[in-house]
């Protein structure tokens, strides 16, 4: 099914200054479409977490918002480096974030678990040397 | 209590959002770790922090927080305050440390955001 609305955002590696702009825009767009309350908040948090992950961990990537009549979908797709141990990465408190990320108040190893907690559907696929794709779904009714 | 009551007990400067001081507040959280705030805060609440980078305001925006309090006399830069103003946040600055700020607010009746915490051994 074709989405009612699609928006794509490029997210650059180590761009801490712009990190969050895509998620702020995603939140604005969804608000305009009429998404509100708990779902809006969960999408915003998960989007911000995944956007930060692109900045902190990836070599760069793209964040895509798809809105369907019954669901909001976020897809984060990067060009590497890939996650060697997905089980560890999904564990609360496990982090490979840089000092820079930590000095900004992140890198506590809560990102992926928090995305999973906020999304109704969560899927992550990663290949070392290729990249990581995270797909999250949020039910609208 | 209202944000205006917070201003009084913290002897705070109102940096942004002076027109919203009558907003009622019931809970607060205190952290310099935005990862934790994003993971555990479920309410439109107050955040007391010593961190003054733009991500404090962005985190507040994602969570729809009501009010930010910068402790230890720290004041963020104008562009950060502008973005807080754009999203309708109230921003205060107090000379108190985060610990003391939490203490006086607790004494005034503000309570911590409920956070579900379990020890590993309790899960079993």
GROMACS .gro file of N, CA and C in nm, chain A residues 75-135:
model
  183
   75UNK      N    1   1.172   0.432   0.919
   75UNK     CA    2   1.276   0.342   0.870
   75UNK      C    3   1.410   0.415   0.874
   76UNK      N    4   1.505   0.358   0.945
   76UNK     CA    5   1.640   0.415   0.949
   76UNK      C    6   1.731   0.318   0.876
   77UNK      N    7   1.803   0.373   0.780
   77UNK     CA    8   1.889   0.287   0.699
   77UNK      C    9   2.025   0.354   0.685
   78UNK      N   10   2.131   0.285   0.725
   78UNK     CA   11   2.263   0.348   0.716
   78UNK      C   12   2.358   0.269   0.627
   79UNK      N   13   2.473   0.328   0.603
   79UNK     CA   14   2.570   0.268   0.510
   79UNK      C   15   2.686   0.203   0.585
   80UNK      N   16   2.665   0.170   0.708
   80UNK     CA   17   2.768   0.102   0.786
   80UNK      C   18   2.796   0.176   0.915
   81UNK      N   19   2.876   0.119   0.999
   81UNK     CA   20   2.960   0.000   0.978
   81UNK      C   21   2.891  -0.133   1.007
   82UNK      N   22   2.768  -0.132   1.055
   82UNK     CA   23   2.702  -0.258   1.093
   82UNK      C   24   2.731  -0.292   1.238
   83UNK      N   25   2.641  -0.370   1.298
   83UNK     CA   26   2.653  -0.406   1.441
   83UNK      C   27   2.699  -0.552   1.452
   84UNK      N   28   2.818  -0.574   1.512
   84UNK     CA   29   2.871  -0.711   1.519
   84UNK      C   30   2.788  -0.804   1.608
   85UNK      N   31   2.735  -0.752   1.720
   85UNK     CA   32   2.660  -0.838   1.812
   85UNK      C   33   2.527  -0.772   1.846
   86UNK      N   34   2.422  -0.810   1.772
   86UNK     CA   35   2.291  -0.746   1.792
   86UNK      C   36   2.233  -0.771   1.930
   87UNK      N   37   2.259  -0.893   1.984
   87UNK     CA   38   2.204  -0.925   2.116
   87UNK      C   39   2.260  -0.831   2.222
   88UNK      N   40   2.391  -0.805   2.215
   88UNK     CA   41   2.452  -0.712   2.310
   88UNK      C   42   2.399  -0.571   2.288
   89UNK      N   43   2.387  -0.531   2.162
   89UNK     CA   44   2.342  -0.394   2.129
   89UNK      C   45   2.201  -0.368   2.182
   90UNK      N   46   2.118  -0.473   2.189
   90UNK     CA   47   1.981  -0.456   2.237
   90UNK      C   48   1.972  -0.455   2.389
   91UNK      N   49   2.083  -0.483   2.457
   91UNK     CA   50   2.083  -0.491   2.603
   91UNK      C   51   2.091  -0.351   2.664
   92UNK      N   52   2.004  -0.323   2.762
   92UNK     CA   53   2.008  -0.193   2.829
   92UNK      C   54   2.143  -0.174   2.897
   93UNK      N   55   2.202  -0.059   2.875
   93UNK     CA   56   2.328  -0.027   2.943
   93UNK      C   57   2.451  -0.060   2.862
   94UNK      N   58   2.436  -0.141   2.756
   94UNK     CA   59   2.551  -0.173   2.672
   94UNK      C   60   2.569  -0.060   2.571
   95UNK      N   61   2.688  -0.002   2.566
   95UNK     CA   62   2.709   0.110   2.475
   95UNK      C   63   2.850   0.111   2.418
   96UNK      N   64   2.860   0.150   2.292
   96UNK     CA   65   2.992   0.168   2.231
   96UNK      C   66   3.008   0.314   2.190
   97UNK      N   67   2.927   0.404   2.251
   97UNK     CA   68   2.928   0.545   2.212
   97UNK      C   69   3.060   0.613   2.249
   98UNK      N   70   3.092   0.717   2.173
   98UNK     CA   71   3.216   0.792   2.194
   98UNK      C   72   3.204   0.884   2.315
   99UNK      N   73   3.318   0.937   2.358
   99UNK     CA   74   3.320   1.036   2.466
   99UNK      C   75   3.235   1.158   2.427
  100UNK      N   76   3.241   1.195   2.299
  100UNK     CA   77   3.166   1.311   2.251
  100UNK      C   78   3.016   1.289   2.275
  101UNK      N   79   2.968   1.170   2.236
  101UNK     CA   80   2.826   1.139   2.254
  101UNK      C   81   2.790   1.144   2.402
  102UNK      N   82   2.880   1.092   2.485
  102UNK     CA   83   2.852   1.089   2.629
  102UNK      C   84   2.849   1.229   2.687
  103UNK      N   85   2.938   1.316   2.637
  103UNK     CA   86   2.942   1.453   2.690
  103UNK      C   87   2.815   1.529   2.653
  104UNK      N   88   2.744   1.484   2.549
  104UNK     CA   89   2.619   1.549   2.511
  104UNK      C   90   2.501   1.493   2.591
  105UNK      N   91   2.527   1.394   2.674
  105UNK     CA   92   2.419   1.338   2.756
  105UNK      C   93   2.362   1.209   2.702
  106UNK      N   94   2.436   1.149   2.605
  106UNK     CA   95   2.385   1.025   2.545
  106UNK      C   96   2.485   0.912   2.565
  107UNK      N   97   2.459   0.801   2.496
  107UNK     CA   98   2.553   0.689   2.503
  107UNK      C   99   2.541   0.611   2.632
  108UNK      N  100   2.420   0.604   2.688
  108UNK     CA  101   2.400   0.528   2.811
  108UNK      C  102   2.355   0.385   2.781
  109UNK      N  103   2.350   0.352   2.653
  109UNK     CA  104   2.309   0.216   2.616
  109UNK      C  105   2.158   0.196   2.632
  110UNK      N  106   2.083   0.303   2.612
  110UNK     CA  107   1.937   0.294   2.626
  110UNK      C  108   1.866   0.309   2.492
  111UNK      N  109   1.938   0.347   2.388
  111UNK     CA  110   1.876   0.384   2.260
  111UNK      C  111   1.793   0.275   2.196
  112UNK      N  112   1.857   0.163   2.161
  112UNK     CA  113   1.782   0.056   2.092
  112UNK      C  114   1.671  -0.002   2.181
  113UNK      N  115   1.700  -0.035   2.309
  113UNK     CA  116   1.590  -0.086   2.393
  113UNK      C  117   1.475   0.014   2.404
  114UNK      N  118   1.509   0.144   2.407
  114UNK     CA  119   1.403   0.245   2.420
  114UNK      C  120   1.320   0.255   2.292
  115UNK      N  121   1.384   0.237   2.176
  115UNK     CA  122   1.308   0.236   2.050
  115UNK      C  123   1.210   0.119   2.052
  116UNK      N  124   1.261   0.003   2.092
  116UNK     CA  125   1.178  -0.118   2.094
  116UNK      C  126   1.059  -0.101   2.188
  117UNK      N  127   1.086  -0.035   2.302
  117UNK     CA  128   0.980  -0.014   2.402
  117UNK      C  129   0.871   0.079   2.349
  118UNK      N  130   0.913   0.180   2.274
  118UNK     CA  131   0.816   0.280   2.227
  118UNK      C  132   0.739   0.237   2.102
  119UNK      N  133   0.801   0.153   2.019
  119UNK     CA  134   0.735   0.113   1.895
  119UNK      C  135   0.643  -0.006   1.919
  120UNK      N  136   0.536  -0.017   1.838
  120UNK     CA  137   0.449  -0.136   1.847
  120UNK      C  138   0.513  -0.252   1.772
  121UNK      N  139   0.583  -0.221   1.663
  121UNK     CA  140   0.658  -0.324   1.589
  121UNK      C  141   0.800  -0.274   1.574
  122UNK      N  142   0.895  -0.363   1.595
  122UNK     CA  143   1.036  -0.323   1.587
  122UNK      C  144   1.115  -0.431   1.518
  123UNK      N  145   1.190  -0.393   1.416
  123UNK     CA  146   1.275  -0.491   1.348
  123UNK      C  147   1.411  -0.429   1.318
  124UNK      N  148   1.517  -0.505   1.346
  124UNK     CA  149   1.650  -0.455   1.317
  124UNK      C  150   1.728  -0.561   1.241
  125UNK      N  151   1.792  -0.517   1.134
  125UNK     CA  152   1.878  -0.607   1.058
  125UNK      C  153   2.010  -0.537   1.037
  126UNK      N  154   2.119  -0.612   1.059
  126UNK     CA  155   2.249  -0.549   1.047
  126UNK      C  156   2.351  -0.646   0.991
  127UNK      N  157   2.433  -0.595   0.900
  127UNK     CA  158   2.542  -0.674   0.845
  127UNK      C  159   2.670  -0.592   0.855
  128UNK      N  160   2.769  -0.649   0.921
  128UNK     CA  161   2.896  -0.577   0.937
  128UNK      C  162   2.956  -0.550   0.799
  129UNK      N  163   2.998  -0.426   0.780
  129UNK     CA  164   3.058  -0.386   0.652
  129UNK      C  165   2.954  -0.340   0.551
  130UNK      N  166   2.826  -0.359   0.583
  130UNK     CA  167   2.721  -0.319   0.489
  130UNK      C  168   2.632  -0.210   0.551
  131UNK      N  169   2.572  -0.239   0.665
  131UNK     CA  170   2.489  -0.138   0.729
  131UNK      C  171   2.378  -0.197   0.814
  132UNK      N  172   2.299  -0.107   0.872
  132UNK     CA  173   2.192  -0.145   0.962
  132UNK      C  174   2.061  -0.082   0.916
  133UNK      N  175   1.955  -0.160   0.919
  133UNK     CA  176   1.822  -0.105   0.889
  133UNK      C  177   1.730  -0.134   1.007
  134UNK      N  178   1.668  -0.029   1.057
  134UNK     CA  179   1.573  -0.043   1.167
  134UNK      C  180   1.436   0.001   1.116
  135UNK      N  181   1.336  -0.083   1.134
  135UNK     CA  182   1.200  -0.049   1.091
  135UNK      C  183   1.110  -0.052   1.214
   0.00000   0.00000   0.00000
